[in-house]
Amino acid sequence: MILFIGLFANAQDVPVKGKVTSAIDGQTIPGVNVTVDGTNKSTTTDLDGNFTINASKTDVLTFTFLGYITEKVNVMDKTVFAISLKEELSQLQEVVVVGYGTQKKVNLTGSVSSISTKEIENRPITQASQALSGLASGVTVQQGSGRPGNDGASIRLRGIGTFSGAGNDPLVLIDGLASSLNDVDPNNIKSISILKDAASASIYGTRAANGVILIETKRGRKGELTVSYNGYIGTQKVTALPDFVDSATYATLRNEANANMNSGPSYTDAEIELFKNQSDPDNYPNVPHLKNLLKSGSGLQMNHNFSFTGGDEKNSYLFSLGYLDQDGIIAENNYKRYNFQLNFDSQIKKNLKLTANLSGYSANTEEPRHIGGDMTNMMNFAVRQGPIFAGKKSDGTYGYQDNYSPQAWLDSESFTNRKNKLFLGGTELAWDFMKNFTLSGKVGYRYTNYRDKEFLSDLQFDANKYVGPNSLRVSSGFDNTITLQSLLKYAVNIDKHSIAALAGFSQEEFHSEFVSGYRDDFPNNLLYEINAGSSSNMQNSGSAGEWGLRSYFGRINYSFNDRYLFEVNGRYDGTSRFITDGRWGFFPSVSAGWKVSEENFLKEVKWIDNLKFRASWGQLGNQNIGNYPYQNVIDLGQNYTFGGSLVSGARLSTLSNANISWETTTVTDLGLDVNLFDGKFSMVFDYFDKITSDILDVVSVSGVLGLNPSTVNAGEVRNSGFEVLLNYQDKIGGVNFSVSPNFSYTNNRVTKLSTGLNQDINRGLFVGHSVNSTYGYVADGLFVDANDVANYPTQPYAAEPGFVKYKDISGPDGVPDGKVDATYDRKVIGSYFPKYSFGANLQADYKGFDISVLLQGLAGFNRQIGAYQAYAFYNGGQIQQWQADNRWTEENPDPNAEYIKLTSLNQGSGTIRPSTFWDRNASFLRIKNVQIGYNFPKPLLDALKIQKLRIYVTGQNLHTFNSFYKGWDPEMSQSTGDNSPFYPITSVYTLGLNLNF
């Protein structure tokens, strides 16, 4: 009897309470199912993640929620539980954003890559375009600059589609509204979807030829107010810095160059000694101008973001405030941005929902300026200026080369100031007016404005050198886009059939204006307002433009037995950019998928979670060809003499083409999706063939016409290749880890030019080769001596020992003729566009510690750099250590030397003509980001009454493996020739904090 009472007491139910949170971010999870195993007792967590259920000491509680791993706990003697659910390994339930809606990833028939906030959070990215580096297959991301406020990356989806002014940028939509990828604060991004093939992108018609990027921002959640803070502070430094020789070495090598040109020395031994001992630094200095310039700024970078989320049964909200402060690595350079995000959702009625998204920013950029242009030009001339030129001398005057001195211009009152503002807002009302039907209407508005102020002071370098007069240019402008959109959606499941349909209407109206004014000869360098300048040389200009787009579109999805998937898309677009009779075009796509894993012969194979084949075909358009291409536009300001006086006039300068139309891209895609071992391994593979036809090209005409020729739809470019994304995630002991590599190959080639041409050398276009090809001679090393010069095929310049040999590869009869010339002996020697892109995301966590490593790389392309950067003593420029160490000399006449004989070089020097000698392999692998963090344990958090506390350190752009020009980053953008402005890419080291309370 006593034993029975004891057993009964042990089995007696008692109230058990607790709270369920996410292991990812510490947020509470409402709606979690809590059940007592083996019974029908169950409950769900409330809006705050709390639950109460009756259970006995011997019971087991099970916690389940979509997207999270099921958790089981023994009740034992506990009555209060803190449950933390981890994200589910399986990706089969993942939902991705697609055109005008969402779909389960497992049911996609198009090619879509998705990036979550988890993959980009806490990285010190200042522009959202940087977030895509290394994370998605089929996406080529190149960040060409670290310039504050202008350090975004260029993004190409599956190659370069066109060589016209229509451009290759993908369409970007933020919460459904067309905008720029850099218009959104990376802290506010919930997910990024990249629509790469026509099946996924054709719903956007004439704007989708280069692919589509959809950004979904974070939203509020039901529950009590949660305040989150994410912030970091850190510092920047250049990823690569060239090593220039000191002034004594410079003078010695300058004398050697003179001797090679049969000229006398520029410096005596006594002067070289003065450079060496630095006893008279004003007259015999040793100043590393570029290094000093690139270390003149603090490089401090900080970012702070506060977000407030909450809601009740009917309403939820997110309000975010952000601040970015980025000091450049150059003095007087700073970028500040203030941004906000307000997202609101309201279930007005059971069948009526209102969604609002409002965001914007105000940004201010400060930069130094000099007579040669902006800050990037200042760096180009700092490369030129050798160490033999003083900086600021002891008497307060400046050393200079021509009109250039970085130190002097930094100390001057010259500046550039840019102010930019953006507002992006959209409101949507969705009405479930009957079963299975939803009707929605959306209105969106995007407004941007800018105001630029560029002041160039006059400057007294010393008693003998003055540069002036001072001048000011002020420009301002704005643009706005109004979007109207209506959608009708239908979805139904009937037995084994699932049908979803979408019909929509969209209209966009764009308008822009700008004005600009200029004056010079101001009374001093502290008064820089337009009215203070002289009116004798005042200038002004201004203009406006507008375009409109109206579209009808639809989509039908059908699946049978959750096994056979079909999708059809179509969009009918009309644009103001074409003549009335031809401004409408239809862009269709069809796609299908077969989930082989759902077939009976594979259903019992437990280790296969998903095996799906995909195929698609479709057409896309590109209407970004200017606002008035089919009209005869009159150019004003065409002055002419009449009666001995100069009068203003106008003229027709370009012959228009009324039959102009959009460029059309046709894409075929074959794909394979695989998920194995309960979601531990997944693979996405795609083969694509993408042909862009009717590319706008210029027809060659006789100069007798007297007008610029019109453009016609004549060119064609083809991109084909494959891409693969792998993912493996598992747990070993207490260590959770994942490895996600990706790889893409794109073969880009021009297949047609206008009027049957095979090449356009000036634009780097050659049929059968990549867009942006390099054309030049094939180098055969360096000439060893005079005998070598005499016995080698005649060169197209006055060749000398130590200069580049150009191969004789052909002649008038198609065979080498003993003479190298531009007509027969040049060929395509490389391409600026990478054939290969790759990356890998590596993550692991253990007992609160976590680490992630992101790798990114590009390969299969060549580049050259600016003339001052590539050539020693070019136009009075300086010399780098690698050039000095690896140069050809009479004592060591190595035909395979890395650098030529030292001489004076200029733009007409024959030995530096484009050739394989100067074209460098620009392939690289970069350690893009490393992040180490620690999440403080829950007992401590409970004691502090906070939900999450994490500290972390990161390194961005840590190291680059490459064989490019020594000291120069292969990803950095710069042109060739004398005028090659640049801003180095920077490494960023930060300390950060995540806090939720």
Short mmCIF file of N, CA and C in Angstrom, two decimals, residues 154-283:
data_model
loop_
_atom_site.label_atom_id
_atom_site.label_comp_id
_atom_site.label_asym_id
_atom_site.label_seq_id
_atom_site.Cartn_x
_atom_site.Cartn_y
_atom_site.Cartn_z
N SER A 154 30.86 45.92 -58.22
CA SER A 154 30.11 45.66 -59.44
C SER A 154 29.69 44.20 -59.43
N ILE A 155 28.48 43.93 -59.94
CA ILE A 155 27.92 42.59 -59.89
C ILE A 155 27.47 42.19 -61.29
N ARG A 156 27.93 41.04 -61.73
CA ARG A 156 27.52 40.49 -63.01
C ARG A 156 26.98 39.09 -62.80
N LEU A 157 25.80 38.83 -63.35
CA LEU A 157 25.18 37.52 -63.24
C LEU A 157 25.38 36.78 -64.56
N ARG A 158 26.13 35.73 -64.52
CA ARG A 158 26.37 34.86 -65.67
C ARG A 158 26.95 35.62 -66.86
N GLY A 159 27.98 36.41 -66.58
CA GLY A 159 28.74 37.01 -67.65
C GLY A 159 28.30 38.41 -68.03
N ILE A 160 28.89 38.89 -69.14
CA ILE A 160 28.57 40.21 -69.70
C ILE A 160 27.65 39.99 -70.89
N GLY A 161 26.45 40.55 -70.84
CA GLY A 161 25.47 40.28 -71.87
C GLY A 161 25.53 41.23 -73.05
N THR A 162 26.05 42.44 -72.83
CA THR A 162 26.00 43.43 -73.90
C THR A 162 27.24 44.31 -73.87
N PHE A 163 27.57 44.90 -75.02
CA PHE A 163 28.67 45.86 -75.08
C PHE A 163 28.15 47.26 -75.40
N SER A 164 26.84 47.44 -75.30
CA SER A 164 26.24 48.75 -75.59
C SER A 164 26.07 49.55 -74.30
N GLY A 165 25.53 50.75 -74.46
CA GLY A 165 25.26 51.59 -73.31
C GLY A 165 24.11 51.12 -72.46
N ALA A 166 23.42 50.05 -72.89
CA ALA A 166 22.32 49.52 -72.09
C ALA A 166 22.80 48.95 -70.78
N GLY A 167 24.08 48.57 -70.72
CA GLY A 167 24.67 48.18 -69.45
C GLY A 167 24.43 46.72 -69.07
N ASN A 168 25.16 46.29 -68.04
CA ASN A 168 25.13 44.90 -67.59
C ASN A 168 24.73 44.75 -66.12
N ASP A 169 24.22 45.82 -65.52
CA ASP A 169 23.82 45.74 -64.12
C ASP A 169 22.50 45.00 -63.98
N PRO A 170 22.39 44.11 -63.00
CA PRO A 170 21.11 43.43 -62.78
C PRO A 170 20.07 44.39 -62.22
N LEU A 171 18.82 44.04 -62.42
CA LEU A 171 17.72 44.78 -61.81
C LEU A 171 17.68 44.45 -60.32
N VAL A 172 17.59 45.47 -59.48
CA VAL A 172 17.55 45.28 -58.03
C VAL A 172 16.22 45.80 -57.51
N LEU A 173 15.52 44.97 -56.73
CA LEU A 173 14.27 45.39 -56.10
C LEU A 173 14.38 45.19 -54.60
N ILE A 174 14.08 46.25 -53.87
CA ILE A 174 14.09 46.21 -52.41
C ILE A 174 12.64 46.22 -51.94
N ASP A 175 12.21 45.12 -51.34
CA ASP A 175 10.82 44.96 -50.95
C ASP A 175 9.88 45.28 -52.10
N GLY A 176 10.28 44.84 -53.31
CA GLY A 176 9.42 44.96 -54.48
C GLY A 176 9.55 46.23 -55.27
N LEU A 177 10.41 47.16 -54.84
CA LEU A 177 10.56 48.43 -55.56
C LEU A 177 11.96 48.53 -56.16
N ALA A 178 12.02 48.96 -57.42
CA ALA A 178 13.30 49.09 -58.10
C ALA A 178 14.16 50.14 -57.42
N SER A 179 15.40 49.79 -57.15
CA SER A 179 16.32 50.71 -56.49
C SER A 179 17.75 50.22 -56.75
N SER A 180 18.69 50.74 -55.98
CA SER A 180 20.07 50.31 -56.06
C SER A 180 20.38 49.38 -54.91
N LEU A 181 21.24 48.41 -55.16
CA LEU A 181 21.61 47.47 -54.11
C LEU A 181 22.22 48.18 -52.91
N ASN A 182 22.92 49.29 -53.17
CA ASN A 182 23.57 50.01 -52.08
C ASN A 182 22.64 50.97 -51.35
N ASP A 183 21.36 50.96 -51.73
CA ASP A 183 20.40 51.84 -51.05
C ASP A 183 19.89 51.26 -49.74
N VAL A 184 20.19 50.00 -49.47
CA VAL A 184 19.69 49.36 -48.25
C VAL A 184 20.84 49.16 -47.27
N ASP A 185 20.57 49.40 -46.00
CA ASP A 185 21.55 49.16 -44.94
C ASP A 185 21.72 47.65 -44.79
N PRO A 186 22.95 47.12 -44.90
CA PRO A 186 23.15 45.67 -44.75
C PRO A 186 22.58 45.11 -43.46
N ASN A 187 22.51 45.92 -42.40
CA ASN A 187 21.95 45.46 -41.12
C ASN A 187 20.48 45.11 -41.23
N ASN A 188 19.79 45.67 -42.23
CA ASN A 188 18.34 45.48 -42.33
C ASN A 188 17.95 44.39 -43.31
N ILE A 189 18.91 43.72 -43.92
CA ILE A 189 18.61 42.70 -44.92
C ILE A 189 18.22 41.39 -44.24
N LYS A 190 17.08 40.86 -44.62
CA LYS A 190 16.65 39.54 -44.14
C LYS A 190 17.12 38.45 -45.09
N SER A 191 16.96 38.68 -46.39
CA SER A 191 17.39 37.68 -47.37
C SER A 191 17.64 38.36 -48.70
N ILE A 192 18.48 37.71 -49.51
CA ILE A 192 18.75 38.16 -50.88
C ILE A 192 18.51 36.98 -51.80
N SER A 193 17.66 37.17 -52.80
CA SER A 193 17.42 36.15 -53.81
C SER A 193 17.98 36.64 -55.14
N ILE A 194 18.70 35.77 -55.83
CA ILE A 194 19.33 36.12 -57.10
C ILE A 194 18.69 35.26 -58.18
N LEU A 195 17.92 35.91 -59.05
CA LEU A 195 17.23 35.22 -60.14
C LEU A 195 18.14 35.23 -61.36
N LYS A 196 18.64 34.06 -61.74
CA LYS A 196 19.71 34.01 -62.74
C LYS A 196 19.25 33.57 -64.12
N ASP A 197 18.18 32.78 -64.20
CA ASP A 197 17.76 32.31 -65.52
C ASP A 197 16.45 32.99 -65.93
N ALA A 198 16.05 32.74 -67.16
CA ALA A 198 14.85 33.40 -67.68
C ALA A 198 13.58 32.92 -66.97
N ALA A 199 13.57 31.66 -66.54
CA ALA A 199 12.37 31.13 -65.89
C ALA A 199 12.04 31.90 -64.62
N SER A 200 13.06 32.29 -63.88
CA SER A 200 12.82 33.01 -62.64
C SER A 200 12.72 34.51 -62.84
N ALA A 201 13.34 35.04 -63.92
CA ALA A 201 13.44 36.49 -64.09
C ALA A 201 12.51 37.09 -65.14
N SER A 202 11.93 36.26 -66.03
CA SER A 202 11.15 36.82 -67.14
C SER A 202 9.90 37.54 -66.68
N ILE A 203 9.48 37.32 -65.46
CA ILE A 203 8.32 38.04 -64.92
C ILE A 203 8.61 39.54 -64.84
N TYR A 204 9.90 39.91 -64.98
CA TYR A 204 10.29 41.33 -64.97
C TYR A 204 10.63 41.86 -66.36
N GLY A 205 10.44 41.06 -67.41
CA GLY A 205 10.43 41.52 -68.78
C GLY A 205 11.64 42.30 -69.26
N THR A 206 11.39 43.54 -69.73
CA THR A 206 12.44 44.33 -70.39
C THR A 206 13.50 44.86 -69.44
N ARG A 207 13.41 44.58 -68.16
CA ARG A 207 14.40 45.07 -67.22
C ARG A 207 15.25 43.94 -66.64
N ALA A 208 15.07 42.72 -67.15
CA ALA A 208 15.65 41.56 -66.48
C ALA A 208 16.74 40.86 -67.28
N ALA A 209 17.22 41.47 -68.36
CA ALA A 209 18.21 40.79 -69.22
C ALA A 209 19.47 40.43 -68.47
N ASN A 210 19.84 41.20 -67.46
CA ASN A 210 21.07 40.95 -66.70
C ASN A 210 20.81 40.26 -65.37
N GLY A 211 19.62 39.65 -65.24
CA GLY A 211 19.26 39.00 -64.00
C GLY A 211 18.60 39.95 -63.02
N VAL A 212 18.09 39.40 -61.94
CA VAL A 212 17.34 40.18 -60.95
C VAL A 212 17.82 39.81 -59.55
N ILE A 213 17.98 40.82 -58.72
CA ILE A 213 18.33 40.62 -57.31
C ILE A 213 17.20 41.16 -56.46
N LEU A 214 16.60 40.30 -55.67
CA LEU A 214 15.49 40.67 -54.80
C LEU A 214 15.97 40.73 -53.35
N ILE A 215 15.76 41.87 -52.72
CA ILE A 215 16.15 42.03 -51.32
C ILE A 215 14.89 42.15 -50.47
N GLU A 216 14.81 41.33 -49.47
CA GLU A 216 13.72 41.39 -48.50
C GLU A 216 14.28 41.89 -47.18
N THR A 217 13.72 42.95 -46.65
CA THR A 217 14.22 43.49 -45.39
C THR A 217 13.55 42.82 -44.20
N LYS A 218 14.18 42.96 -43.05
CA LYS A 218 13.65 42.34 -41.84
C LYS A 218 12.32 42.97 -41.45
N ARG A 219 11.50 42.18 -40.76
CA ARG A 219 10.18 42.66 -40.36
C ARG A 219 10.00 42.47 -38.85
N GLY A 220 8.93 43.06 -38.34
CA GLY A 220 8.62 42.92 -36.93
C GLY A 220 8.07 41.55 -36.62
N ARG A 221 7.94 41.27 -35.34
CA ARG A 221 7.39 39.98 -34.91
C ARG A 221 6.51 40.22 -33.70
N LYS A 222 5.54 39.35 -33.55
CA LYS A 222 4.61 39.49 -32.44
C LYS A 222 5.32 39.23 -31.13
N GLY A 223 4.96 40.00 -30.13
CA GLY A 223 5.58 39.85 -28.82
C GLY A 223 5.95 41.19 -28.24
N GLU A 224 6.50 41.16 -27.04
CA GLU A 224 6.86 42.40 -26.38
C GLU A 224 8.03 43.07 -27.09
N LEU A 225 8.20 44.34 -26.82
CA LEU A 225 9.25 45.12 -27.47
C LEU A 225 10.63 44.50 -27.22
N THR A 226 11.36 44.31 -28.30
CA THR A 226 12.74 43.84 -28.22
C THR A 226 13.64 44.89 -28.84
N VAL A 227 14.67 45.26 -28.13
CA VAL A 227 15.63 46.24 -28.61
C VAL A 227 16.94 45.52 -28.91
N SER A 228 17.46 45.73 -30.11
CA SER A 228 18.70 45.09 -30.52
C SER A 228 19.71 46.14 -30.92
N TYR A 229 20.95 45.88 -30.54
CA TYR A 229 22.05 46.76 -30.96
C TYR A 229 23.12 45.91 -31.63
N ASN A 230 23.53 46.32 -32.80
CA ASN A 230 24.66 45.72 -33.51
C ASN A 230 25.62 46.84 -33.87
N GLY A 231 26.87 46.68 -33.48
CA GLY A 231 27.82 47.73 -33.79
C GLY A 231 29.25 47.23 -33.76
N TYR A 232 30.10 47.98 -34.43
CA TYR A 232 31.52 47.64 -34.42
C TYR A 232 32.34 48.91 -34.59
N ILE A 233 33.59 48.82 -34.24
CA ILE A 233 34.55 49.88 -34.48
C ILE A 233 35.84 49.22 -34.94
N GLY A 234 36.52 49.85 -35.89
CA GLY A 234 37.72 49.23 -36.41
C GLY A 234 38.55 50.19 -37.22
N THR A 235 39.53 49.64 -37.89
CA THR A 235 40.46 50.46 -38.65
C THR A 235 40.74 49.80 -39.99
N GLN A 236 41.18 50.63 -40.95
CA GLN A 236 41.44 50.17 -42.31
C GLN A 236 42.91 50.37 -42.67
N LYS A 237 43.38 49.54 -43.58
CA LYS A 237 44.68 49.76 -44.20
C LYS A 237 44.64 49.15 -45.59
N VAL A 238 45.53 49.60 -46.46
CA VAL A 238 45.49 49.13 -47.85
C VAL A 238 45.87 47.65 -47.91
N THR A 239 45.23 46.94 -48.86
CA THR A 239 45.52 45.51 -49.02
C THR A 239 46.88 45.28 -49.66
N ALA A 240 47.30 46.20 -50.50
CA ALA A 240 48.60 46.07 -51.17
C ALA A 240 49.19 47.45 -51.36
N LEU A 241 50.50 47.57 -51.17
CA LEU A 241 51.18 48.86 -51.28
C LEU A 241 52.49 48.67 -52.03
N PRO A 242 52.68 49.37 -53.13
CA PRO A 242 53.93 49.22 -53.89
C PRO A 242 55.13 49.72 -53.10
N ASP A 243 56.26 49.10 -53.36
CA ASP A 243 57.50 49.44 -52.68
C ASP A 243 58.38 50.23 -53.64
N PHE A 244 58.44 51.54 -53.42
CA PHE A 244 59.27 52.39 -54.27
C PHE A 244 60.67 52.50 -53.67
N VAL A 245 61.65 52.72 -54.52
CA VAL A 245 63.03 52.85 -54.04
C VAL A 245 63.22 54.18 -53.33
N ASP A 246 64.25 54.28 -52.51
CA ASP A 246 64.55 55.54 -51.83
C ASP A 246 65.22 56.51 -52.80
N SER A 247 65.41 57.74 -52.36
CA SER A 247 65.88 58.79 -53.26
C SER A 247 67.31 58.54 -53.76
N ALA A 248 68.18 57.99 -52.92
CA ALA A 248 69.55 57.72 -53.36
C ALA A 248 69.56 56.66 -54.45
N THR A 249 68.77 55.61 -54.25
CA THR A 249 68.67 54.56 -55.27
C THR A 249 68.02 55.10 -56.53
N TYR A 250 67.00 55.94 -56.35
CA TYR A 250 66.34 56.57 -57.49
C TYR A 250 67.37 57.33 -58.34
N ALA A 251 68.18 58.16 -57.69
CA ALA A 251 69.17 58.96 -58.42
C ALA A 251 70.17 58.07 -59.14
N THR A 252 70.61 57.00 -58.47
CA THR A 252 71.57 56.07 -59.08
C THR A 252 70.98 55.41 -60.32
N LEU A 253 69.73 54.95 -60.20
CA LEU A 253 69.09 54.27 -61.32
C LEU A 253 68.70 55.24 -62.42
N ARG A 254 68.43 56.48 -62.05
CA ARG A 254 68.15 57.50 -63.06
C ARG A 254 69.39 57.74 -63.92
N ASN A 255 70.53 57.75 -63.29
CA ASN A 255 71.79 57.88 -64.03
C ASN A 255 72.01 56.68 -64.97
N GLU A 256 71.64 55.48 -64.48
CA GLU A 256 71.75 54.29 -65.33
C GLU A 256 70.84 54.41 -66.54
N ALA A 257 69.63 54.89 -66.34
CA ALA A 257 68.70 55.08 -67.46
C ALA A 257 69.25 56.08 -68.47
N ASN A 258 69.86 57.14 -67.95
CA ASN A 258 70.47 58.14 -68.84
C ASN A 258 71.59 57.51 -69.68
N ALA A 259 72.41 56.70 -69.02
CA ALA A 259 73.51 56.05 -69.73
C ALA A 259 72.98 55.13 -70.81
N ASN A 260 71.87 54.45 -70.53
CA ASN A 260 71.27 53.57 -71.53
C ASN A 260 70.75 54.34 -72.74
N MET A 261 70.54 55.64 -72.54
CA MET A 261 70.07 56.50 -73.64
C MET A 261 71.20 57.37 -74.18
N ASN A 262 72.43 57.03 -73.77
CA ASN A 262 73.61 57.79 -74.21
C ASN A 262 73.55 59.25 -73.78
N SER A 263 73.04 59.49 -72.57
CA SER A 263 72.97 60.84 -72.00
C SER A 263 73.83 60.90 -70.75
N GLY A 264 74.19 62.11 -70.38
CA GLY A 264 74.99 62.28 -69.18
C GLY A 264 74.16 62.06 -67.93
N PRO A 265 74.83 61.92 -66.77
CA PRO A 265 74.11 61.66 -65.52
C PRO A 265 73.30 62.86 -65.06
N SER A 266 72.21 62.59 -64.38
CA SER A 266 71.38 63.65 -63.81
C SER A 266 71.88 64.05 -62.43
N TYR A 267 72.60 63.14 -61.75
CA TYR A 267 73.03 63.41 -60.38
C TYR A 267 74.50 63.04 -60.22
N THR A 268 75.21 63.88 -59.48
CA THR A 268 76.61 63.60 -59.16
C THR A 268 76.69 62.64 -57.97
N ASP A 269 77.87 62.09 -57.75
CA ASP A 269 78.06 61.22 -56.59
C ASP A 269 77.82 61.98 -55.29
N ALA A 270 78.21 63.25 -55.28
CA ALA A 270 78.01 64.07 -54.07
C ALA A 270 76.53 64.25 -53.79
N GLU A 271 75.75 64.46 -54.82
CA GLU A 271 74.30 64.63 -54.64
C GLU A 271 73.65 63.33 -54.18
N ILE A 272 74.11 62.23 -54.73
CA ILE A 272 73.57 60.94 -54.31
C ILE A 272 73.88 60.70 -52.83
N GLU A 273 75.06 61.10 -52.38
CA GLU A 273 75.42 60.96 -50.97
C GLU A 273 74.52 61.82 -50.10
N LEU A 274 74.18 63.02 -50.56
CA LEU A 274 73.27 63.89 -49.81
C LEU A 274 71.87 63.27 -49.70
N PHE A 275 71.43 62.63 -50.79
CA PHE A 275 70.16 61.91 -50.71
C PHE A 275 70.25 60.79 -49.67
N LYS A 276 71.41 60.16 -49.62
CA LYS A 276 71.58 59.01 -48.74
C LYS A 276 71.68 59.42 -47.29
N ASN A 277 72.45 60.46 -46.96
CA ASN A 277 72.66 60.79 -45.54
C ASN A 277 71.61 61.74 -44.98
N GLN A 278 70.77 62.31 -45.84
CA GLN A 278 69.65 63.16 -45.42
C GLN A 278 70.09 64.33 -44.53
N SER A 279 71.24 64.90 -44.84
CA SER A 279 71.70 66.07 -44.09
C SER A 279 71.02 67.35 -44.55
N ASP A 280 70.44 67.32 -45.75
CA ASP A 280 69.74 68.50 -46.28
C ASP A 280 68.42 68.05 -46.89
N PRO A 281 67.45 67.68 -46.05
CA PRO A 281 66.21 67.08 -46.56
C PRO A 281 65.35 68.04 -47.38
N ASP A 282 65.55 69.35 -47.25
CA ASP A 282 64.76 70.27 -48.07
C ASP A 282 65.17 70.19 -49.54
N ASN A 283 66.45 70.09 -49.79
CA ASN A 283 66.96 70.10 -51.15
C ASN A 283 67.30 68.71 -51.69
#
